[in-house]
Coordinates of C-alpha atoms and ligand atoms in Angstrom, one line a residue:
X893 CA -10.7 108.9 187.5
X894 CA -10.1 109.5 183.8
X895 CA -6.6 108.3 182.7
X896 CA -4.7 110.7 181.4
X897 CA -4.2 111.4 177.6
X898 CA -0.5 111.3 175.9
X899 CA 0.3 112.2 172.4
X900 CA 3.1 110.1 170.4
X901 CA 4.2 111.8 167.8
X902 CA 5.2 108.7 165.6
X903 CA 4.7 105.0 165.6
X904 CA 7.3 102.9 167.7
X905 CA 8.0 99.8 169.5
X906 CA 4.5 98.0 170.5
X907 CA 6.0 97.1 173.6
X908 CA 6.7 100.8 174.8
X909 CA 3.4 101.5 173.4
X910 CA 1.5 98.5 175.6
X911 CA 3.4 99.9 178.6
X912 CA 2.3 103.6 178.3
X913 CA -1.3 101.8 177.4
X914 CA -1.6 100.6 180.7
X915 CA -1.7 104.0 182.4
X916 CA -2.7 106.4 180.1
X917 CA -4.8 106.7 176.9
X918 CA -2.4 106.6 174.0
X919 CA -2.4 108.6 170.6
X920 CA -0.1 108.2 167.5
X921 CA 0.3 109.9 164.9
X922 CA 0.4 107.1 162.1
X923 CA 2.2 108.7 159.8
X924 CA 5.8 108.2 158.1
X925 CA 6.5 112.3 158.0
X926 CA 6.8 113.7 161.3
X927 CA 3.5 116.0 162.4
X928 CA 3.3 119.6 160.9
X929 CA 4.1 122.2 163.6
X930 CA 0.1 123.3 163.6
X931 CA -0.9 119.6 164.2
X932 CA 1.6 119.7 167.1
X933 CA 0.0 123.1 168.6
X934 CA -3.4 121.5 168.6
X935 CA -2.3 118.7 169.9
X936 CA -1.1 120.0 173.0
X937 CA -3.7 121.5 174.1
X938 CA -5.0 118.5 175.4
X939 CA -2.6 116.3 176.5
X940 CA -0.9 115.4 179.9
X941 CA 2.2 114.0 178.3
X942 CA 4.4 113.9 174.9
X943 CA 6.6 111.6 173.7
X944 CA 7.9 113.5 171.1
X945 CA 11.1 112.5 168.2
X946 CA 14.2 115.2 167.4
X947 CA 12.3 116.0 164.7
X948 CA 9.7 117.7 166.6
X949 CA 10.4 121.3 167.3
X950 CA 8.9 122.0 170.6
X951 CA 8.7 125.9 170.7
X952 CA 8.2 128.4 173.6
X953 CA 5.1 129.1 171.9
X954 CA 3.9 125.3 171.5
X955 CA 4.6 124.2 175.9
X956 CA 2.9 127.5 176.3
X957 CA -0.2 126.2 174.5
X958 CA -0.3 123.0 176.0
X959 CA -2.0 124.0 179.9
X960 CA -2.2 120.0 181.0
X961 CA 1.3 119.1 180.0
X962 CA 2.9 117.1 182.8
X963 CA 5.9 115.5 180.9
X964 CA 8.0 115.9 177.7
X965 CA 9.4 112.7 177.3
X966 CA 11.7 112.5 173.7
X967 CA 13.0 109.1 172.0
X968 CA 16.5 110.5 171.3
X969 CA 19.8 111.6 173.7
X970 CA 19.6 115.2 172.2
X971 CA 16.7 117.3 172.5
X972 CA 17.7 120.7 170.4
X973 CA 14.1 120.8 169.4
X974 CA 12.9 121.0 172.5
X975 CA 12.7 124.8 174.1
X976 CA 14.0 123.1 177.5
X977 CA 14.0 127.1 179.0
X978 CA 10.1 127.1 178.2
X979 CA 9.6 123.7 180.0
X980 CA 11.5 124.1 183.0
X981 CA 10.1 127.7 183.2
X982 CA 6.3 125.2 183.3
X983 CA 8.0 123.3 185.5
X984 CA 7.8 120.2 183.1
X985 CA 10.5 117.7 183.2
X986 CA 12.2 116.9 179.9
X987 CA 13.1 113.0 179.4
X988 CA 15.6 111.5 177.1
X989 CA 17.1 108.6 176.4
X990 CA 21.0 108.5 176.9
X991 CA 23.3 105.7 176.9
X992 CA 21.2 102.8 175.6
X993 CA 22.5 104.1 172.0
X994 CA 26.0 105.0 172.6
X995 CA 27.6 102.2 171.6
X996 CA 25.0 101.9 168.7
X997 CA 26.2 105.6 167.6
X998 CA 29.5 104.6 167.7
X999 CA 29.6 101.8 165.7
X1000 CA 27.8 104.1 162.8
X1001 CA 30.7 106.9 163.2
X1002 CA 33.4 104.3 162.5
X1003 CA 31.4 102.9 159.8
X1004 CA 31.5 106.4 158.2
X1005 CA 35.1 107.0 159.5
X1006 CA 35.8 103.3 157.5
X1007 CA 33.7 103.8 154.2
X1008 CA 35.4 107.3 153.7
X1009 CA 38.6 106.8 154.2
X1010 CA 38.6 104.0 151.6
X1011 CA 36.0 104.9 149.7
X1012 CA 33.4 102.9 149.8
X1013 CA 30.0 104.5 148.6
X1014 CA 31.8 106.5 145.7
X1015 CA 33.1 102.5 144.3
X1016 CA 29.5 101.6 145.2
X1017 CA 28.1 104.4 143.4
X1018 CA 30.4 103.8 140.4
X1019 CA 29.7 99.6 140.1
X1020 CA 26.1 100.0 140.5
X1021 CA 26.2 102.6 137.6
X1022 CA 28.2 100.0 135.8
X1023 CA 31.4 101.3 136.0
X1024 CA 33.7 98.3 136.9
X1025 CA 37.0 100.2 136.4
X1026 CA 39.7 97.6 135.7
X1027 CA 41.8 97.1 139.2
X1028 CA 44.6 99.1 138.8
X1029 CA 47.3 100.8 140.8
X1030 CA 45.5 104.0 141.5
X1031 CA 42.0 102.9 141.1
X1032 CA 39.8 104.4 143.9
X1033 CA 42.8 104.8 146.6
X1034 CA 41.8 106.1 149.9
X1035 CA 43.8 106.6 153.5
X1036 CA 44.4 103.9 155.9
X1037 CA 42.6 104.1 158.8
X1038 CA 45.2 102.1 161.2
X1039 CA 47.8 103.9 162.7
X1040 CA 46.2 107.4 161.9
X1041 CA 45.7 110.1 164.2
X1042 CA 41.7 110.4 165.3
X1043 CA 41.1 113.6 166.7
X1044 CA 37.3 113.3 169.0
X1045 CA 35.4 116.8 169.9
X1046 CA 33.0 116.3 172.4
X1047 CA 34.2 113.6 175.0
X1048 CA 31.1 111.9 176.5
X1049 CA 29.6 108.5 176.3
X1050 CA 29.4 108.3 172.6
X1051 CA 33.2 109.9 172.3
X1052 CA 34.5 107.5 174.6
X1053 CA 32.9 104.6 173.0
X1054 CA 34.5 105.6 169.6
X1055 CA 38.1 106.0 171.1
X1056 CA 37.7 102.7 172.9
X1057 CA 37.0 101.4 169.1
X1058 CA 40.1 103.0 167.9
X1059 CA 42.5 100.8 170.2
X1060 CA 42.2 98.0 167.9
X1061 CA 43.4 100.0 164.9
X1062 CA 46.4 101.2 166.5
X1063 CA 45.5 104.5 166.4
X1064 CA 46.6 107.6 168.2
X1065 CA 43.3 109.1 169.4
X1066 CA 43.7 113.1 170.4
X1067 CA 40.0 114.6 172.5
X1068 CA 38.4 118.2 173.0
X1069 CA 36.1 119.2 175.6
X1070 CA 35.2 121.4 178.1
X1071 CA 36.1 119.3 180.3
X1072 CA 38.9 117.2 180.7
X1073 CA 39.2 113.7 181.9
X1074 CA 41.9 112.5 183.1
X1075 CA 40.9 109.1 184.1
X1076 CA 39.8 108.3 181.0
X1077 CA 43.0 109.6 179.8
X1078 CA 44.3 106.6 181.8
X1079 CA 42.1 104.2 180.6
X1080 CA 41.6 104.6 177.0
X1081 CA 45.4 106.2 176.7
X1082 CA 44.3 109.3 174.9
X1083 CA 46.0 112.6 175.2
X1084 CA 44.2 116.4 175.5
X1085 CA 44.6 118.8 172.7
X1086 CA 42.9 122.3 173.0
X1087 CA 40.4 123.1 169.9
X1088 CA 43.1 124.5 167.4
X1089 CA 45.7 121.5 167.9
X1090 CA 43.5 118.8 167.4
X1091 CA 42.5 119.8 164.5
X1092 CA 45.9 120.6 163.3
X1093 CA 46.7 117.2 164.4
X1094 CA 44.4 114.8 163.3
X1095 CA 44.0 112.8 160.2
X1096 CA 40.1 112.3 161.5
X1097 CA 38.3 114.3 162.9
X1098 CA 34.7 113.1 164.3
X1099 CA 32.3 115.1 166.4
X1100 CA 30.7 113.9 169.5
X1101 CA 29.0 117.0 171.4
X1102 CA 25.9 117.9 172.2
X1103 CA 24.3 121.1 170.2
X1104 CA 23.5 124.5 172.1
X1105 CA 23.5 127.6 170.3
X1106 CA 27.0 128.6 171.3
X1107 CA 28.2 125.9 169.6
X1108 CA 26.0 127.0 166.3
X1109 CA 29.0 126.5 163.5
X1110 CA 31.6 125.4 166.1
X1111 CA 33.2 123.6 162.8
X1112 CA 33.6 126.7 160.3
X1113 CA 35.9 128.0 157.8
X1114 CA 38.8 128.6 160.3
X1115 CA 38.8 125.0 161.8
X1116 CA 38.8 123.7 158.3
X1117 CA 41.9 125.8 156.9
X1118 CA 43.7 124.3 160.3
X1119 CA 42.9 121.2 159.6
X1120 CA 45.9 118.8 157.8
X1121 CA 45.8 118.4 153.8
X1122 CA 43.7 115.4 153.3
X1123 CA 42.3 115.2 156.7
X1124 CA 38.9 113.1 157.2
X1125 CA 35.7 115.1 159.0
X1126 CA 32.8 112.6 160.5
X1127 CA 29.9 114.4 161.6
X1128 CA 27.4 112.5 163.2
X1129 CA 26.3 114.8 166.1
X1130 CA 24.3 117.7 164.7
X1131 CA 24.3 119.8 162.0
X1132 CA 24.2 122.9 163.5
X1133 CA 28.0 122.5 164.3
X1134 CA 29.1 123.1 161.2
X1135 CA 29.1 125.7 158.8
X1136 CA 28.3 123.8 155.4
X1137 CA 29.6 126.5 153.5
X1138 CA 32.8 126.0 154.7
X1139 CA 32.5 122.6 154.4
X1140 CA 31.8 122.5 150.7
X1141 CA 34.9 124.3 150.7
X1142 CA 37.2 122.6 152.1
X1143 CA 35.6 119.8 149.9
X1144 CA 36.4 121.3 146.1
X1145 CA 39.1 122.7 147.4
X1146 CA 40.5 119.3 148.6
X1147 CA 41.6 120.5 151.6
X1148 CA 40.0 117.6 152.9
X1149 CA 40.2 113.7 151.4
X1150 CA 36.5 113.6 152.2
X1151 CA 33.8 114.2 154.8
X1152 CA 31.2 111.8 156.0
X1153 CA 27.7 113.3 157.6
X1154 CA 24.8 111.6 159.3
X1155 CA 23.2 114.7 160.1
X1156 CA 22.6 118.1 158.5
X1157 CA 20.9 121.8 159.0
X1158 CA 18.5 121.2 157.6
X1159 CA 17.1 118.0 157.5
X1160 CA 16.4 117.1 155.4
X1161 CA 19.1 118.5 153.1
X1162 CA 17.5 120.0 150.1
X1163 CA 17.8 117.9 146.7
X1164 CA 19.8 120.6 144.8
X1165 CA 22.3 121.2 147.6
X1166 CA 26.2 121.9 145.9
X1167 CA 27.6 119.4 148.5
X1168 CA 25.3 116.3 146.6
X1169 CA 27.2 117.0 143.9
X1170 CA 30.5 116.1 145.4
X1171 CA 32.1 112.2 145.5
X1172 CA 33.8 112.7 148.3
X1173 CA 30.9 113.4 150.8
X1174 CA 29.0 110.5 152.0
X1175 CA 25.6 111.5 153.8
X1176 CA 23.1 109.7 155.7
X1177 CA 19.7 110.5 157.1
X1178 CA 20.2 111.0 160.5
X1179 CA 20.2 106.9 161.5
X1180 CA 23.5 106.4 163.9
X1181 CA 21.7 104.9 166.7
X1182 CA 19.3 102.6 163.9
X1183 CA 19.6 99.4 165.2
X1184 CA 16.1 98.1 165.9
X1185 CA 17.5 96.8 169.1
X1186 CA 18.5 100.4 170.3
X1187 CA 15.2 101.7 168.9
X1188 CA 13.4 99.4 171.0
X1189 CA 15.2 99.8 174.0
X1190 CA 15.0 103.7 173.3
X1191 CA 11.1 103.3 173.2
X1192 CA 11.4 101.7 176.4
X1193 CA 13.1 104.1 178.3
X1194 CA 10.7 107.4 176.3
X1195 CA 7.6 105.2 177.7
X1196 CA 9.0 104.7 181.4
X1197 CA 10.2 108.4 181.6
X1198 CA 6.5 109.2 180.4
X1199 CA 5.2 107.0 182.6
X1200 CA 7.2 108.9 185.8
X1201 CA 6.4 112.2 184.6
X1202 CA 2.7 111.2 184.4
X1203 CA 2.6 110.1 187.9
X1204 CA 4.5 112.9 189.0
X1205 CA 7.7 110.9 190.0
X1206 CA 11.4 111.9 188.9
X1207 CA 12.3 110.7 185.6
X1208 CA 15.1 108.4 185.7
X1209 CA 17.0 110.4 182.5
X1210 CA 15.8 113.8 182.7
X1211 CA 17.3 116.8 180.5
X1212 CA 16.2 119.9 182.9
X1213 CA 16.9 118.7 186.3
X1214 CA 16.6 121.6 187.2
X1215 CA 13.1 121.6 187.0
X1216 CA 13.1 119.6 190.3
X1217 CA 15.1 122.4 192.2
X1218 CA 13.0 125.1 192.4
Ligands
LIG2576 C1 20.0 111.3 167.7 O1 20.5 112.2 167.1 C2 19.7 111.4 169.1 O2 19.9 112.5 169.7 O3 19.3 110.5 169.7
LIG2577 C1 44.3 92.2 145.8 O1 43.3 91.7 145.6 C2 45.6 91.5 145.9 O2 45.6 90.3 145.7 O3 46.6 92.2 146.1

């Protein structure tokens, strides 16, 4: 029997590769962009799995095209890109990789939370363009960090793990979500605030949920003008979430101290965007869960969900389960 044919759609991890290898014949698209969406659509046509990247946009149109495709399987927790109706409607499961990277994504959102509050790229930016100013009172001041008030939106894994981070700066940590937990209430001895109080309340603000469109600009002008003089916003979720507009608002306007973003719509932000102009914001290209031990591990779990798919078992992190009741 012919082993079936999957389609990577960047390089990663040789290990992960060398596992997929040994049940299916394995192409990669070599290159450091990600594939153009026409490569993608031809692609497709003749392949039993995908392991795709969030950069990827997996349209109705595109799991329409593909009439072999047994498995989606995308390095990354969110899959935004993916049209998950248009699989499950294939009946194709959708895998992703959750949890190996929370605490990975966590430790990035504090580093952002940390090198705003006090400043940090903007004194880079100014020493590297030899601008040593003389240590003085005033000189590049920022916000302390411990005992502050962090306000978390979106209370899952990677929420959790930053409020757990939090204890050891004394903070008081304040949550949103549509749920609310009360044992971890208990645990981590953090309190429920509906939307418009936490951000009333908070002296950081940090994003943690997932993106669907009814959460397109969740963050918009209105949650900024609520938000306290000087307050701190951490995005490292997805752009989509926020209204930028608004953003760059509340930025000259100084409504906020600063903002710190590891994600944008679009991405990649273009080179003559207003907010690049501004020392308070500190971007990022989308690298939270970077570590190469979380990429690896990440790899691992896109090739063994690929691997499942392929043989027709249940993937063991699967974004449409409902593609298995029906
Ligand atoms: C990164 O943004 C991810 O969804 O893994
Ligand atoms: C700062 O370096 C200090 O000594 O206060």
């Amino acid at each position: 029997m012919n082993k079936p044919i999957v389609w990577v759609t960047r390089t990663v991890d040789e290990p992960a590769v060398r596992k997929i290898s040994e049940v299916a014949e394995v192409e990669i698209w070599p290159a450091e962009n990600p594939p153009p969406p026409e490569v993608i659509l031809e692609k497709v046509q003749r392949v039993d799995g995908l392991l795709t990247m969030l950069t990827d946009a997996l349209t109705a149109a595109i799991i329409d095209n593909a009439p072999r495709l047994k498995v989606i399987s995308q390095m990354a927790v969110g899959f935004d890109n993916i049209d998950i109706e248009a699989a499950t409607r294939r009946g194709i499961p959708v895998g992703h990789t959750p949890g190996v990277l929370t605490e990975t994504t966590a430790d990035f959102a504090w580093a952002l939370l940390m090198a705003a509050a006090r400043r940090v790229a903007e004194a880079d930016r100014e020493v590297h363009q030899g601008i040593w100013r003389p240590w003085g009172p005033d000189v590049l001041t920022g916000v302390d960090v411990h005992g502050a008030t962090l306000g978390i939106i979106g209370f899952g894994r990677i929420g959790k793990a930053v409020a757990r981070r939090a204890i050891g700066f004394s903070m008081k940590v304040l949550y949103n979500d549509p749920k609310r937990d009360e044992a971890a209430e208990q645990e981590l001895g953090v309190e429920y605030r509906d939307l418009d109080r936490l951000l009333q309340e908070s002296d950081f603000i940090s994003l943690h949920t997932y993106y669907t469109p009814e959460y397109h600009h969740l963050i918009n002008r209105f949650c900024f003008e609520q938000m306290k003089d000087g307050a701190i916003f951490i995005n490292t979720a997805r752009g989509g979430l926020v209204d930028h507009q608004a953003l760059q608002w509340a930025l000259e306007s100084k409504k906020l101290a600063a903002a710190a973003l590891d994600v944008f719509e679009p991405e990649p932000i273009p080179r003559d965007h207003p907010l690049l102009q501004l020392p308070n914001l500190i971007i990022t290209p989308h690298i939270a869960s970077a570590s190469a031990r979380t990429r690896q591990k990440m790899a691992l779990i896109a090739a063994d969900n690929l691997i499942a798919g392929l043989r027709g078992e249940k993937l063991a992190y699967c974004a449409n389960p409902q593609v298995y009741h029906v």
